[in-house]
Coordinates of C-alpha atoms and ligand atoms in Angstrom, one line a residue:
X439 CA 96.1 133.5 92.0
X440 CA 96.5 129.8 91.0
X441 CA 94.7 128.1 93.9
X442 CA 93.6 124.3 93.9
X443 CA 93.0 124.0 97.5
X444 CA 90.1 122.0 98.5
X445 CA 90.0 120.2 95.1
X446 CA 89.8 116.7 95.0
X447 CA 91.6 115.3 91.5
X448 CA 92.1 111.9 90.1
X449 CA 94.7 111.2 88.1
X450 CA 95.2 108.5 85.7
X451 CA 98.2 107.6 83.6
X452 CA 101.3 107.7 86.0
X453 CA 103.5 104.5 85.1
X454 CA 106.9 106.3 86.1
X455 CA 109.0 109.0 86.9
X456 CA 108.6 110.5 82.9
X457 CA 104.8 109.8 82.8
X458 CA 103.1 113.1 81.8
X459 CA 100.5 112.4 84.3
X460 CA 103.1 112.4 87.2
X461 CA 104.2 116.3 86.0
X462 CA 100.7 116.8 86.0
X463 CA 100.3 115.2 89.7
X464 CA 103.1 117.0 91.0
X465 CA 101.7 120.6 89.6
X466 CA 98.1 119.9 90.9
X467 CA 99.6 118.9 94.6
X468 CA 101.8 122.0 94.8
X469 CA 98.5 124.0 93.9
X470 CA 97.3 122.6 96.9
X471 CA 94.8 120.0 95.4
X472 CA 94.2 116.5 97.0
X473 CA 94.7 113.2 94.9
X474 CA 93.5 110.1 94.1
X475 CA 96.0 108.1 92.1
X476 CA 95.5 104.9 89.7
X477 CA 97.9 102.4 88.4
X478 CA 97.8 100.0 85.6
X479 CA 97.8 96.6 87.4
X480 CA 100.0 93.6 86.0
X481 CA 100.2 90.1 86.8
X482 CA 103.0 90.5 89.2
X483 CA 102.1 93.7 91.2
X484 CA 105.2 95.3 90.1
X485 CA 103.4 98.6 88.8
X486 CA 101.8 98.7 92.2
X487 CA 105.0 99.0 93.9
X488 CA 106.8 101.0 91.5
X489 CA 104.3 103.5 91.2
X490 CA 103.4 103.6 95.1
X491 CA 106.9 104.7 95.7
X492 CA 107.1 107.4 93.2
X493 CA 103.6 108.9 94.4
X494 CA 104.4 109.1 98.1
X495 CA 105.7 112.4 98.1
X496 CA 102.5 113.9 96.8
X497 CA 100.4 112.2 99.6
X498 CA 97.5 110.5 97.7
X499 CA 94.7 109.9 99.8
X500 CA 93.2 107.0 97.6
X501 CA 95.6 104.7 95.3
X502 CA 93.7 102.1 93.3
X503 CA 94.2 99.6 90.3
X504 CA 92.5 100.6 87.2
X505 CA 92.6 99.1 83.6
X506 CA 90.2 101.3 81.9
X507 CA 89.1 98.4 80.0
X508 CA 87.9 96.7 83.2
X509 CA 84.3 97.4 84.0
X510 CA 84.6 96.1 87.6
X511 CA 87.8 98.4 88.4
X512 CA 86.4 101.5 87.2
X513 CA 83.0 100.8 89.4
X514 CA 85.1 100.4 92.2
X515 CA 87.4 103.2 91.7
X516 CA 84.1 105.6 91.5
X517 CA 82.7 103.9 94.3
X518 CA 85.7 104.4 96.4
X519 CA 86.0 108.4 95.4
X520 CA 82.1 108.7 96.4
X521 CA 82.6 107.3 99.8
X522 CA 85.8 109.1 100.4
X523 CA 85.0 112.5 98.9
X524 CA 81.4 112.3 97.8
X525 CA 82.6 114.5 94.8
X526 CA 85.1 114.8 92.3
X527 CA 86.4 118.3 91.1
X528 CA 89.3 117.3 88.5
X529 CA 89.6 114.4 86.2
X530 CA 93.0 113.8 84.4
X531 CA 93.0 111.5 81.9
X532 CA 96.5 110.9 80.6
X533 CA 96.5 107.4 79.0
X534 CA 96.9 105.4 75.6
X535 CA 97.5 102.5 74.1
X536 CA 97.9 100.8 70.3
X537 CA 99.4 97.7 69.4
X538 CA 103.3 97.8 68.8
X539 CA 102.6 96.4 65.2
X540 CA 100.1 99.1 64.3
X541 CA 102.8 101.9 65.4
X542 CA 105.2 101.3 62.5
X543 CA 104.6 100.3 58.4
X544 CA 101.5 101.1 56.4
X545 CA 98.7 102.6 57.7
X546 CA 96.6 100.7 55.6
X547 CA 97.8 97.5 57.6
X548 CA 95.7 98.5 60.5
X549 CA 93.6 95.6 61.7
X550 CA 90.4 96.0 63.1
X551 CA 91.2 94.5 66.4
X552 CA 93.9 96.8 66.4
X553 CA 91.9 99.7 65.6
X554 CA 89.2 98.7 68.5
X555 CA 91.7 98.0 71.0
X556 CA 93.5 101.5 70.3
X557 CA 90.3 103.5 70.0
X558 CA 88.5 101.7 73.2
X559 CA 91.7 102.5 75.1
X560 CA 92.8 105.7 74.0
X561 CA 89.4 107.4 73.2
X562 CA 86.5 105.5 74.4
X563 CA 87.7 105.2 77.9
X564 CA 87.3 109.2 78.5
X565 CA 83.5 108.7 77.9
X566 CA 83.2 105.9 80.3
X567 CA 85.1 107.6 82.8
X568 CA 83.0 110.8 82.5
X569 CA 79.8 108.6 82.5
X570 CA 80.7 107.2 86.2
X571 CA 82.1 110.7 87.3
X572 CA 78.9 112.6 86.0
X573 CA 76.9 111.8 89.2
X574 CA 79.7 113.0 91.6
X575 CA 81.2 115.9 89.4
X576 CA 81.4 119.0 91.7
X577 CA 80.1 122.6 90.2
X578 CA 83.0 124.1 88.8
X579 CA 84.7 120.5 88.1
X580 CA 87.1 119.9 85.4
X581 CA 88.4 117.1 82.8
X582 CA 91.9 117.4 81.2
X583 CA 92.8 114.7 78.8
X584 CA 96.2 114.4 76.6
X585 CA 96.6 114.5 73.0
X586 CA 99.1 115.1 70.2
X587 CA 99.4 116.7 66.9
X588 CA 99.4 113.4 65.1
X589 CA 95.7 113.5 65.8
X590 CA 95.3 116.6 63.3
X591 CA 98.1 116.1 60.8
X592 CA 99.7 113.0 59.7
X593 CA 102.8 112.0 61.6
X594 CA 104.9 109.2 60.1
X595 CA 104.1 105.9 61.9
X596 CA 101.6 107.4 64.6
X597 CA 99.2 105.7 62.4
X598 CA 95.9 104.2 64.1
X599 CA 96.9 106.4 67.4
X600 CA 96.3 109.4 65.0
X601 CA 92.9 108.2 64.5
X602 CA 92.5 107.5 68.3
X603 CA 93.5 111.1 69.0
X604 CA 91.3 112.7 66.3
X605 CA 88.1 110.7 68.2
X606 CA 89.6 111.9 71.5
X607 CA 89.7 115.4 70.6
X608 CA 85.9 115.4 69.5
X609 CA 85.2 113.3 72.5
X610 CA 86.4 116.4 74.5
X611 CA 83.8 118.5 72.3
X612 CA 80.7 116.3 72.8
X613 CA 81.6 115.8 76.5
X614 CA 82.0 119.6 77.3
X615 CA 78.6 120.0 75.6
X616 CA 76.9 117.4 77.6
X617 CA 78.6 118.4 80.8
X618 CA 78.7 122.3 80.6
X619 CA 75.1 122.9 82.0
X620 CA 76.7 121.2 85.1
X621 CA 79.3 123.7 85.2
X622 CA 82.0 121.2 84.4
X623 CA 84.6 121.9 81.9
X624 CA 86.4 119.4 79.4
X625 CA 89.4 120.3 77.8
X626 CA 92.6 118.5 76.1
X627 CA 96.1 119.5 76.2
X628 CA 98.1 118.6 73.1
X629 CA 101.9 118.3 74.0
X630 CA 104.9 118.2 71.9
X631 CA 106.8 114.9 72.0
X632 CA 108.4 114.1 75.4
X633 CA 110.5 111.1 76.1
X634 CA 108.4 108.7 78.4
X635 CA 107.8 105.2 78.5
X636 CA 105.2 105.2 75.9
X637 CA 107.4 107.4 73.4
X638 CA 110.5 105.6 73.8
X639 CA 109.1 102.4 73.1
X640 CA 108.5 104.2 69.3
X641 CA 111.2 103.9 67.0
X642 CA 112.9 107.2 66.0
X643 CA 111.0 109.1 68.7
X644 CA 114.8 110.8 69.4
X645 CA 115.4 112.3 65.8
X646 CA 111.6 113.7 66.1
X647 CA 112.6 115.1 69.1
X648 CA 115.7 116.7 67.4
X649 CA 113.5 117.8 64.8
X650 CA 111.1 119.9 67.0
X651 CA 114.4 121.3 68.8
X652 CA 115.3 122.6 65.4
X653 CA 112.0 123.8 64.3
X654 CA 109.9 125.2 67.0
X655 CA 109.7 128.7 67.8
X656 CA 111.3 128.2 71.2
X657 CA 113.8 125.8 69.7
X658 CA 113.3 123.0 72.2
X659 CA 110.8 120.4 73.3
X660 CA 108.3 120.8 76.2
X661 CA 108.8 119.2 79.7
X662 CA 106.4 117.5 81.7
X663 CA 106.2 120.3 84.4
X664 CA 105.0 122.8 81.6
X665 CA 102.3 120.5 80.8
X666 CA 101.4 120.0 84.3
X667 CA 101.3 123.9 84.6
X668 CA 99.0 124.2 81.8
X669 CA 96.7 121.6 83.4
X670 CA 96.8 123.4 86.8
X671 CA 95.8 126.1 85.0
X672 CA 92.9 124.4 82.9
X673 CA 91.3 123.1 85.9
X674 CA 91.7 126.1 88.2
X675 CA 89.1 129.1 88.3
X676 CA 91.3 130.8 86.2
X677 CA 90.3 129.1 83.2
X678 CA 86.5 129.3 84.0
X679 CA 85.6 130.5 80.6
X680 CA 87.5 127.6 78.8
X681 CA 85.9 124.3 77.6
X682 CA 86.1 122.3 74.6
X683 CA 89.2 123.5 74.3
X684 CA 92.7 122.0 72.9
X685 CA 95.2 123.8 74.3
X686 CA 98.8 123.5 72.4
X687 CA 101.5 122.9 74.6
X688 CA 104.3 122.6 72.1
X689 CA 107.1 125.0 72.2
X690 CA 104.8 126.4 69.0
X691 CA 105.9 123.7 66.5
X692 CA 102.3 123.4 65.5
X693 CA 102.0 126.9 64.0
X694 CA 104.9 126.6 61.8
X695 CA 104.0 125.6 58.0
X696 CA 107.9 125.7 56.4
Ligands
NAD830 P1 103.2 106.9 79.8 O1 103.7 105.6 79.3 O2 104.0 107.4 80.9 O3 101.5 106.9 80.1 C1 100.8 105.9 79.3 C2 99.8 105.3 80.2 O4 98.9 104.9 79.7 C3 100.7 104.5 81.4 O5 100.8 105.0 82.8 C4 99.8 103.4 81.5 O6 99.6 102.6 82.4 C5 98.6 103.9 81.0 N1 97.6 102.8 80.3 C6 97.8 101.9 79.4 N2 96.9 101.0 78.7 C7 96.0 101.3 79.9 C8 94.6 100.6 80.1 N3 94.2 99.8 79.5 N4 94.2 101.1 81.7 C9 94.7 102.2 82.3 N5 96.0 103.0 82.0 C10 96.4 102.2 80.7 O7 103.2 107.8 78.8 P2 103.1 109.4 78.5 O8 103.9 110.1 77.1 O9 103.2 110.0 79.6 O10 101.6 109.2 77.9 C11 100.3 110.0 78.7 C12 99.4 110.5 77.7 O11 100.2 111.8 76.9 C13 99.0 109.3 76.3 O12 97.6 109.7 76.1 C14 99.8 110.2 75.3 O13 99.1 109.5 74.0 C15 99.9 111.5 75.3 N6 101.0 112.4 74.6 C16 101.9 112.0 74.8 C17 103.2 112.5 74.3 C18 104.5 112.1 74.0 O14 105.4 112.5 73.4 N7 105.3 111.7 75.1 C19 102.9 113.8 73.5 C20 101.5 114.1 73.4 C21 100.4 113.5 74.0
0WE831 O1 100.8 109.3 72.0 C1 101.8 109.0 72.0 C2 102.3 107.4 72.3 C3 101.1 106.4 72.3 C4 101.6 105.0 72.3 C5 103.1 104.7 72.8 C6 103.0 103.2 72.3 C7 104.4 102.2 72.3 C8 104.9 101.1 72.9 C9 100.7 104.1 72.2 N1 100.7 102.9 72.5 C10 102.1 102.4 72.1 N2 102.2 100.9 72.5 C11 103.3 100.2 72.5 O2 103.5 98.9 72.6 N3 102.6 110.2 71.9 C12 102.4 111.2 71.4 C13 104.2 109.7 71.5 C14 104.5 109.2 70.2 O3 104.2 108.0 69.8 C15 104.7 107.9 68.4 C16 105.0 109.3 68.0 C17 105.1 109.9 69.4 C18 105.6 111.7 69.5 C19 104.5 107.1 67.5 C20 104.8 107.3 66.0 C21 105.3 108.3 65.8 C22 105.5 109.5 66.5

């Protein structure tokens, strides 16, 4: 049976009730995991309030700010986890960012600064977080990150995010190789398009969702809960032999060629 009782999980990337990370948090909580949740701090403290209210039902043991670009905040996060739990079983990385300008128009217009920012937040952050978690990862630990088909195929306008996801998927393999001897597994879930805060800000996302509803084998898109269930499986002992893998949760879309 899928049982995460006694497991301590850090969940990063909840912005609102549509976030994929929120779907994951709910499924891990339902399976018995104890949660630490981070939010991206903003000047007016609005995210802090909004996300705090949202996550109340899953009763997080720790609720902390973390901008992955901020070394002080990531350090404070892992010291708080070390103090509270003395270990970490599950790390969920469900965050990405590219400047809006980079997600439209010619890919060759990508600026050096835009490239660096997208790759730092969306790909490098996984390396940094794993380095900080390494000393406290428990035997049987598991890392999950979120990727997208645009990291292996050309999707119009995904642009520099595609390069960031390609880097992220390769990070998964190198981190899996490094952490494997410690019995910590590292995997990615490649989700089909879902309406979230990030995807809704992208022009034409509804057309892409309709395209998937027509072409995917299951003739629909996937839900945050379905991604959450796959994440719960991957970080459970049922997946003890799986590491360095990219698991597609996309209603089968990626297998279709015509
Ligand atoms: P979302 O907007 O709900 O989540 C993105 C999160 O990234 C937000 O919580 C935001 O606060 C966080 N974030 C951005 N910059 C950050 C920073 N500097 N430090 C810390 N956090 C930061 O959108 P989502 O669709 O749930 O995205 C979650 C993940 O899923 C992303 O990696 C995304 O690429 C991936 N994904 C999304 C889809 C989709 O269609 N929605 C499909 C496949 C993969
Ligand atoms: O990974 C993503 C979204 C990533 C994302 C979205 C935004 C919009 C707002 C990263 N940064 C930003 N920055 C912003 O300012 N997805 C998989 C969803 C998504 O985004 C696309 C897609 C799909 C699907 C962009 C273009 C084409 C398809």
